[in-house]
Coordinates of C-alpha atoms and ligand atoms in Angstrom, one line a residue:
M225 CA 0.0 0.0 0.0
L226 CA 2.9 2.4 0.7
E227 CA 4.3 3.5 -2.7
S228 CA 7.8 2.1 -3.1
K229 CA 8.1 1.7 -6.9
S230 CA 9.7 5.1 -7.2
L231 CA 12.6 4.0 -4.9
S232 CA 14.5 2.5 -7.8
I233 CA 15.0 5.9 -9.3
L234 CA 16.8 7.0 -6.1
S235 CA 19.8 4.7 -6.6
E236 CA 19.9 5.7 -10.2
A237 CA 19.8 9.4 -9.3
L238 CA 22.5 8.8 -6.6
G239 CA 24.8 7.3 -9.2
H240 CA 24.2 10.4 -11.3
L241 CA 24.9 12.8 -8.4
E242 CA 28.2 10.9 -7.6
Q243 CA 29.4 11.7 -11.2
G244 CA 29.8 15.3 -9.9
F245 CA 32.5 14.2 -7.5
V246 CA 34.6 11.7 -9.4
N247 CA 37.7 13.8 -9.3
L248 CA 38.1 13.2 -5.5
P249 CA 40.4 10.5 -4.2
E250 CA 38.6 7.2 -3.6
L251 CA 36.6 7.1 -0.3
E252 CA 35.6 3.8 1.2
N253 CA 32.3 3.5 3.1
N254 CA 32.4 1.0 5.9
I255 CA 28.8 0.5 6.7
D256 CA 27.6 -2.5 8.7
I257 CA 24.5 -3.2 6.7
D258 CA 23.3 -5.9 9.1
A259 CA 23.4 -3.4 12.0
L260 CA 21.5 -0.8 9.9
R261 CA 19.0 -3.3 8.9
K262 CA 18.2 -4.4 12.4
V263 CA 17.7 -0.8 13.5
M264 CA 15.7 0.1 10.4
L265 CA 13.2 -2.7 11.0
A266 CA 12.9 -1.6 14.6
V267 CA 12.1 1.9 13.3
A268 CA 9.5 0.5 10.9
D269 CA 7.9 -1.4 13.8
K270 CA 7.8 1.8 15.9
M271 CA 6.3 3.8 13.1
K272 CA 3.3 1.5 12.9
D273 CA 2.0 3.4 15.8
N274 CA 0.5 6.2 13.6
Y275 CA -2.8 7.0 11.9
P276 CA -2.7 6.1 8.2
Y277 CA -2.1 9.6 7.0
F278 CA -1.5 8.4 3.4
H279 CA -4.8 6.7 3.0
P280 CA -8.1 8.4 2.0
F281 CA -9.7 6.9 5.2
Y282 CA -7.5 9.3 7.1
A283 CA -9.9 12.3 6.9
G284 CA -9.1 14.1 10.1
Q285 CA -6.5 16.7 10.8
M286 CA -4.3 18.7 8.4
L287 CA -2.0 16.0 7.3
K288 CA -1.2 15.3 3.7
P289 CA 1.5 12.9 2.4
P290 CA 4.3 14.5 0.4
H291 CA 4.4 13.7 -3.3
P292 CA 6.9 10.9 -4.2
I293 CA 9.0 13.4 -6.1
A294 CA 9.3 15.5 -3.0
R295 CA 10.3 12.5 -0.9
L296 CA 12.9 11.3 -3.4
A297 CA 14.4 14.7 -4.1
Y298 CA 14.6 15.4 -0.3
M299 CA 16.3 12.0 0.2
L300 CA 18.8 12.6 -2.6
A301 CA 19.7 16.0 -1.3
V302 CA 20.3 14.6 2.2
W303 CA 23.3 12.6 0.8
L304 CA 25.0 16.0 0.7
N305 CA 22.9 17.7 3.4
P306 CA 23.2 21.2 2.2
N307 CA 22.6 24.2 4.5
N308 CA 20.7 27.0 2.9
H309 CA 22.1 29.6 5.3
A310 CA 24.9 30.5 2.9
L311 CA 26.0 29.7 -0.6
D312 CA 29.0 28.0 0.8
G313 CA 26.6 25.6 2.6
G314 CA 24.6 24.8 -0.5
R315 CA 25.0 26.5 -3.8
A316 CA 22.6 24.4 -5.8
S317 CA 20.0 24.2 -3.2
S318 CA 20.2 28.0 -2.5
E319 CA 19.6 28.6 -6.3
M320 CA 16.7 26.1 -6.2
E321 CA 15.2 27.9 -3.2
K322 CA 15.3 31.3 -4.9
E323 CA 13.6 29.8 -8.0
A324 CA 11.0 27.9 -6.0
V325 CA 10.2 31.0 -3.9
A326 CA 9.9 33.1 -7.0
N327 CA 7.4 30.6 -8.4
I328 CA 5.3 30.9 -5.2
A329 CA 5.5 34.7 -5.4
G330 CA 4.5 34.5 -9.0
M331 CA 1.5 32.5 -8.1
F332 CA 0.4 35.5 -6.1
G333 CA 1.2 37.9 -8.9
W334 CA 4.4 39.3 -7.4
D335 CA 7.6 39.4 -9.4
D336 CA 9.5 42.0 -7.3
F337 CA 9.5 40.9 -3.7
L338 CA 11.7 39.5 -0.9
G339 CA 11.1 36.0 0.4
H340 CA 12.5 32.7 1.5
L341 CA 11.6 29.3 2.9
S342 CA 11.4 28.7 6.6
S343 CA 11.0 25.7 8.9
G344 CA 7.2 26.3 8.8
G345 CA 4.3 28.7 9.0
T346 CA 4.9 29.7 12.6
M347 CA 8.4 30.9 11.9
A348 CA 7.3 32.5 8.6
N349 CA 4.6 34.4 10.5
L350 CA 7.1 35.4 13.2
E351 CA 9.3 37.0 10.5
A352 CA 6.3 38.9 9.0
L353 CA 5.2 40.2 12.3
W354 CA 8.8 41.0 13.3
V355 CA 9.1 43.2 10.2
A356 CA 5.6 44.7 10.8
G357 CA 6.7 45.6 14.4
K358 CA 9.9 47.3 13.2
L359 CA 7.8 49.4 10.8
N360 CA 5.1 50.1 13.3
P361 CA 6.7 50.1 16.7
G362 CA 4.4 50.2 19.7
K363 CA 1.3 49.6 17.6
L364 CA -1.2 46.7 17.9
V365 CA -1.2 43.5 15.9
V366 CA -4.8 42.3 15.4
A367 CA -6.1 39.0 14.0
S368 CA -9.5 37.2 14.0
E369 CA -10.6 34.9 16.8
Q370 CA -10.3 32.0 14.4
S371 CA -6.7 33.0 13.3
H372 CA -3.9 30.6 14.2
Y373 CA -3.3 30.6 17.9
T374 CA 0.4 31.4 17.4
H375 CA -0.2 35.0 16.3
H376 CA -1.0 35.9 19.9
R377 CA 2.1 34.1 21.1
I378 CA 4.4 35.4 18.4
S379 CA 3.3 39.0 19.3
E380 CA 4.2 38.2 22.9
V381 CA 7.6 36.9 21.9
L382 CA 8.2 40.1 19.8
G383 CA 6.9 42.4 22.6
L384 CA 4.0 43.6 20.4
K385 CA 0.5 44.2 21.8
Y386 CA -2.1 41.9 20.4
K387 CA -5.9 42.0 20.1
A388 CA -8.4 39.5 18.7
V389 CA -11.1 40.6 16.4
P390 CA -14.5 38.8 16.7
C391 CA -15.7 36.6 13.8
D392 CA -19.1 36.6 12.0
R393 CA -21.2 33.5 11.8
K394 CA -19.2 32.2 8.9
A395 CA -16.1 32.2 11.1
R396 CA -14.6 35.1 9.0
M397 CA -13.2 38.3 10.5
N398 CA -16.1 40.7 11.4
V399 CA -15.2 43.9 9.4
D400 CA -17.4 46.1 11.6
A401 CA -15.7 44.9 14.7
L402 CA -12.3 45.5 13.0
E403 CA -13.4 49.0 12.1
G404 CA -14.3 49.6 15.7
L405 CA -10.8 48.7 16.7
L406 CA -9.3 50.9 13.9
K407 CA -11.3 53.9 15.1
E408 CA -9.7 53.6 18.5
G409 CA -6.4 54.1 16.7
N410 CA -3.0 52.4 17.3
V411 CA -3.6 49.4 15.1
G412 CA -0.3 48.8 13.2
T413 CA -1.0 45.4 11.5
V414 CA -4.0 43.4 10.6
V415 CA -3.4 39.7 10.1
V416 CA -5.9 38.4 7.5
T417 CA -6.3 34.7 7.4
L418 CA -7.2 33.1 4.1
G419 CA -8.1 29.6 5.2
T420 CA -8.4 29.4 9.0
T421 CA -6.8 26.3 10.5
G422 CA -10.0 25.2 12.3
I423 CA -12.7 25.8 9.8
G424 CA -10.9 26.9 6.6
S425 CA -12.9 30.1 6.6
I426 CA -11.6 33.1 4.5
D427 CA -11.4 36.6 5.9
P428 CA -12.9 39.3 3.7
L429 CA -9.6 40.7 2.4
P430 CA -11.1 43.2 -0.2
E431 CA -13.2 44.9 2.6
I432 CA -10.2 45.0 4.9
L433 CA -8.1 46.6 2.1
N434 CA -10.8 49.2 1.7
L435 CA -10.4 50.1 5.4
R436 CA -6.7 50.5 4.8
E437 CA -7.6 53.6 2.6
K438 CA -9.1 55.2 5.7
Y439 CA -7.0 53.9 8.5
D440 CA -3.4 53.3 7.7
F441 CA -2.2 49.9 8.7
R442 CA -0.1 47.0 7.4
V443 CA -1.8 43.9 6.0
H444 CA -0.3 40.5 6.5
V445 CA -2.0 37.5 4.9
D446 CA -1.6 34.3 6.8
S447 CA -2.4 31.7 4.1
A448 CA -0.3 29.0 5.6
Y449 CA -3.1 26.6 4.9
G450 CA -5.1 28.2 2.1
G451 CA -2.5 29.9 -0.1
Y452 CA -2.3 27.4 -2.9
F453 CA -6.1 27.5 -3.3
T454 CA -5.6 30.7 -5.3
L455 CA -4.9 28.4 -8.2
I456 CA -8.3 26.6 -8.2
G457 CA -11.3 27.2 -10.4
N458 CA -14.0 26.2 -7.9
L459 CA -13.7 28.7 -5.0
N460 CA -16.9 30.4 -4.0
Q461 CA -17.3 34.1 -5.0
H462 CA -16.2 35.3 -1.6
G463 CA -13.0 33.2 -1.7
R464 CA -12.2 34.2 -5.2
K465 CA -12.4 37.9 -4.4
A466 CA -10.2 37.4 -1.3
F467 CA -7.5 35.5 -3.2
D468 CA -7.6 38.0 -6.1
A469 CA -6.8 40.8 -3.7
I470 CA -3.6 39.2 -2.4
P471 CA -1.3 41.2 -4.7
E472 CA -2.3 44.3 -2.7
V473 CA -1.0 43.1 0.7
D474 CA 2.3 43.8 2.4
S475 CA 3.4 40.2 3.3
I476 CA 2.2 36.7 2.8
V477 CA 2.8 33.3 4.5
V478 CA 2.1 30.0 2.8
D479 CA 3.1 26.5 3.9
P480 CA 4.4 24.2 1.2
H481 CA 4.2 21.5 3.9
K482 CA 0.5 21.9 4.2
H483 CA -1.0 21.9 0.7
G484 CA 2.2 22.0 -1.4
L485 CA 3.0 18.3 -1.2
Q486 CA 6.2 18.8 0.9
P487 CA 7.5 17.0 3.9
Y488 CA 7.4 19.0 7.1
G489 CA 10.0 21.7 7.5
C490 CA 8.8 23.9 4.6
G491 CA 7.1 27.3 5.2
C492 CA 7.5 30.4 3.1
V493 CA 7.3 34.2 3.8
L494 CA 7.1 36.8 1.2
F495 CA 7.4 40.6 1.5
K496 CA 6.1 43.0 -1.1
D497 CA 8.8 45.6 -0.4
P498 CA 12.3 44.0 -1.0
G499 CA 13.6 47.0 1.1
V500 CA 12.6 45.2 4.4
G501 CA 15.8 43.2 3.8
R502 CA 17.6 46.0 5.7
F503 CA 16.1 44.7 9.0
Y504 CA 17.9 41.4 8.7
K505 CA 21.4 42.9 8.5
H506 CA 23.8 41.2 10.9
D507 CA 27.6 40.9 11.3
S508 CA 28.0 37.5 12.8
P509 CA 31.7 36.5 12.8
Y510 CA 30.9 32.8 12.4
T511 CA 28.9 33.4 9.2
Y512 CA 30.5 32.5 6.0
F513 CA 29.2 35.0 3.4
S514 CA 32.1 34.6 1.0
S515 CA 30.6 36.2 -2.1
T516 CA 28.7 39.3 -2.9
E517 CA 25.8 37.3 -4.3
L518 CA 22.8 37.1 -2.0
H519 CA 23.1 34.5 0.7
L520 CA 19.7 33.4 2.0
G521 CA 21.0 33.7 5.6
E522 CA 21.2 37.5 5.0
I523 CA 17.4 37.7 4.7
S524 CA 16.3 35.0 7.2
L525 CA 15.9 35.0 10.9
E526 CA 16.8 31.3 11.1
C527 CA 20.4 30.5 10.7
S528 CA 20.8 26.8 9.5
R529 CA 18.0 25.6 7.3
A530 CA 17.5 22.3 5.4
G531 CA 18.7 22.8 1.8
A532 CA 16.8 19.5 1.2
S533 CA 13.5 21.3 1.7
A534 CA 14.3 23.7 -1.2
V535 CA 15.4 20.8 -3.4
A536 CA 12.2 18.9 -2.7
L537 CA 10.0 21.9 -3.4
W538 CA 11.9 22.8 -6.6
A539 CA 11.5 19.2 -7.9
T540 CA 7.8 19.2 -7.1
Q541 CA 7.3 22.4 -9.0
Q542 CA 9.1 21.0 -12.0
L543 CA 6.9 17.9 -12.1
L544 CA 3.7 19.7 -11.1
P545 CA 3.9 23.4 -12.1
M546 CA 1.7 25.8 -10.2
D547 CA -0.5 26.6 -13.2
K548 CA -4.2 27.2 -13.1
K549 CA -5.8 24.1 -14.7
G550 CA -2.5 22.2 -14.3
E551 CA -2.5 18.8 -12.5
F552 CA -1.5 20.4 -9.2
A553 CA -4.4 22.9 -9.3
L554 CA -6.8 20.2 -10.5
N555 CA -5.9 18.0 -7.5
L556 CA -6.6 20.9 -5.1
E557 CA -9.9 21.4 -6.8
K558 CA -10.7 17.8 -6.1
S559 CA -10.1 18.3 -2.4
R560 CA -12.6 21.2 -2.4
S561 CA -15.1 19.2 -4.5
A562 CA -14.8 16.4 -1.9
A563 CA -15.6 18.8 0.8
L564 CA -18.6 20.2 -1.1
D565 CA -19.8 16.7 -1.8
L566 CA -19.6 15.7 1.9
F567 CA -21.2 18.9 2.9
K568 CA -24.1 18.2 0.6
R569 CA -24.6 14.6 1.8
L570 CA -24.5 15.7 5.5
S571 CA -26.9 18.7 4.8
N572 CA -29.4 16.5 3.1
D573 CA -29.5 14.0 6.0
A574 CA -31.8 14.9 8.8
R575 CA -29.6 13.3 11.5
F576 CA -26.9 16.0 11.0
K577 CA -26.5 19.7 11.5
M578 CA -24.0 21.8 9.6
I579 CA -22.0 24.7 11.0
V580 CA -20.9 26.7 8.0
E581 CA -20.6 25.9 4.3
P582 CA -16.9 25.3 3.6
D583 CA -14.8 28.1 2.1
L584 CA -12.1 25.5 1.3
D585 CA -11.8 21.8 1.9
I586 CA -12.7 21.5 5.6
V587 CA -16.1 20.2 6.7
I588 CA -17.6 20.7 10.2
W589 CA -20.7 19.1 11.4
V590 CA -22.6 17.6 14.4
I591 CA -25.3 15.0 15.1
K592 CA -28.5 16.8 16.1
A593 CA -29.6 16.6 19.8
K594 CA -31.5 18.7 22.3
T595 CA -28.6 20.2 24.2
A596 CA -25.0 21.3 23.5
S597 CA -23.6 18.7 25.9
Q598 CA -25.5 15.9 24.2
I599 CA -24.2 17.1 20.8
S600 CA -20.6 17.1 22.2
E601 CA -21.0 13.6 23.5
L602 CA -22.4 12.3 20.2
S603 CA -19.4 13.9 18.3
Q604 CA -17.0 12.0 20.6
K605 CA -19.0 8.8 20.1
M606 CA -19.0 9.1 16.3
F607 CA -15.3 10.0 16.3
D608 CA -14.5 6.8 18.3
L609 CA -16.9 4.5 16.3
A610 CA -15.5 5.8 13.0
A611 CA -11.9 5.1 14.2
Q612 CA -12.9 1.5 15.0
K613 CA -13.9 1.3 11.3
N614 CA -10.6 2.7 10.2
L615 CA -12.1 6.1 9.3
H616 CA -10.2 8.8 11.1
L617 CA -11.9 12.1 11.7
A618 CA -11.0 15.1 13.9
L619 CA -12.9 17.0 16.6
F620 CA -13.2 20.7 16.9
N621 CA -14.4 22.9 19.8
L622 CA -16.7 25.5 18.4
P623 CA -17.4 28.6 20.5
S624 CA -21.2 29.3 20.8
E625 CA -20.8 32.8 19.2
L626 CA -20.3 31.1 15.9
L627 CA -23.7 29.3 16.0
D628 CA -26.4 30.8 13.9
D629 CA -30.2 31.2 14.5
S630 CA -30.9 27.6 13.5
W631 CA -29.4 26.7 16.9
Q632 CA -32.1 28.6 18.9
D633 CA -34.0 25.4 19.7
I634 CA -30.8 23.8 21.1
E635 CA -30.2 24.3 24.8
M636 CA -26.7 25.8 25.2
D637 CA -25.7 24.2 28.5
E638 CA -22.0 24.7 27.6
D639 CA -20.0 27.7 26.2
S640 CA -18.8 25.7 23.3
V641 CA -19.8 22.6 21.4
V642 CA -17.6 19.7 20.2
C643 CA -18.0 19.2 16.4
L644 CA -16.7 16.6 14.0
R645 CA -14.2 18.0 11.5
S646 CA -12.7 16.5 8.4
C647 CA -9.9 18.0 6.3
L648 CA -10.3 16.5 2.9
M649 CA -6.7 17.3 1.8
K650 CA -6.1 14.4 -0.6
P651 CA -7.5 14.4 -4.2
E652 CA -8.4 10.8 -3.6
H653 CA -11.0 11.8 -1.1
L654 CA -13.3 12.7 -3.9
D655 CA -13.3 9.2 -5.5
W656 CA -13.5 7.6 -2.0
M657 CA -16.5 9.7 -0.9
D658 CA -19.0 6.8 -1.3
Q659 CA -16.9 4.5 0.8
I660 CA -16.3 7.3 3.4
W661 CA -20.0 8.1 3.5
N662 CA -21.0 4.4 4.0
V663 CA -18.9 4.4 7.2
L664 CA -20.2 7.8 8.4
D665 CA -23.8 6.6 7.8
E666 CA -23.3 3.4 9.7
V667 CA -21.5 5.0 12.7
A668 CA -23.9 7.8 13.0
E669 CA -26.7 5.3 13.3
R670 CA -24.8 3.4 16.0
A671 CA -23.9 6.6 17.8
L672 CA -27.6 7.5 18.0
D673 CA -28.6 4.0 19.0
K674 CA -29.4 4.0 22.7
Ligands
PLP212 C1 -0.7 25.6 10.1 C2 -0.9 27.1 10.2 C3 0.0 27.9 10.8 C4 1.2 27.4 11.5 O1 2.1 26.8 10.6 P1 3.1 25.6 11.0 O2 3.7 25.3 9.7 O3 2.3 24.6 11.7 O4 4.1 26.2 11.9 C5 -0.3 29.3 10.9 N1 -1.4 29.8 10.3 C6 -2.3 29.0 9.7 C7 -3.5 29.6 9.1 C8 -2.1 27.6 9.6 O5 -3.0 26.9 9.0

């Protein structure tokens, strides 16, 4: 079941790579293969203790297997283990990073920008807010209540004041509430989430940009999860407008390790004004900037970074270019179609109650009951019963403010309600929807069975 056919290309490619170093004196490798084998089999045994993230029946949290090309390119690069801090640490992989990042910027319509890869979205957001704080010292950072929890913490780390903006019933930033805060003055940066981590909701970027005309502030887009969805043709109108407005913002974060088919350790931050590079200036005596060409460590807060991440991303973009209507985009469209399909099936079934129509590929629902606590219990029950049938879902704690008028008849005996949540990140989820539905149907029946 785990794809391994592609492994044969790895030894061929390793032989190819070795040709670049044939002028060196012969080097003998003394490896005790038996010892390696023993440990590797023990590792394989240990790793069995995981959910099957690669299988369409894993339909829970944000986990997506890397593409085989990313896996292979990453492994090949690790034979050299380049460090993209400086060109001396990895000339080829630094070049590949610059190209790969330019491709991502191009996807958002930017060709003049400053950007680089990072270990992930948190680090990328930290850099964006660090620059925002340098430009707007002493001013507030604001983000929606459904924004990633790390924005508050990052602001704390950076010594920036932070405030949360309430959401509307669609889990999107409430623009009136934002304007209320803007009127009080002292807002330096608005973080706009295009694809919230919990619900996949998209903040109304065009309306927020309109407010920028009146109240001057920086706009940072956190699209760690959603960024690549700008390529798809089946967004709703609200989503399309938000993604189309991205070129107007000041900075963007997107995670190739979320929807970009990369192994973990691959985030990306982009700044519209290349001039912000001045904030990164440092004069570390250990650093080895030996040429006048740009070393990525000169524009990055992290020092050592895996060159292999850049190699994997570059290779993936070669195989699957980020074109609208290309295979990469069409596969993302399938994820969204799968979510819309599941939403429709659940909506048409009297046992279930939906929270919001998905903006992206995340579906949230509950089994109907008289009270919030009964609903929460049923969610947990359905989650457990589905897992017994090898179908893995996720749970999500929804604050009662997000519940619309259709919840009036339900007694809210708790401040929040536990919902079922499914991130349909794999294109295969669409083809597997009948099989997924059969299990959901059966376990909902059993959950309701007293
Ligand atoms: C995942 C995510 C983050 C954090 O990124 P990591 O790569 O997990 O560090 C930040 N913002 C959003 C919207 C996310 O979905």
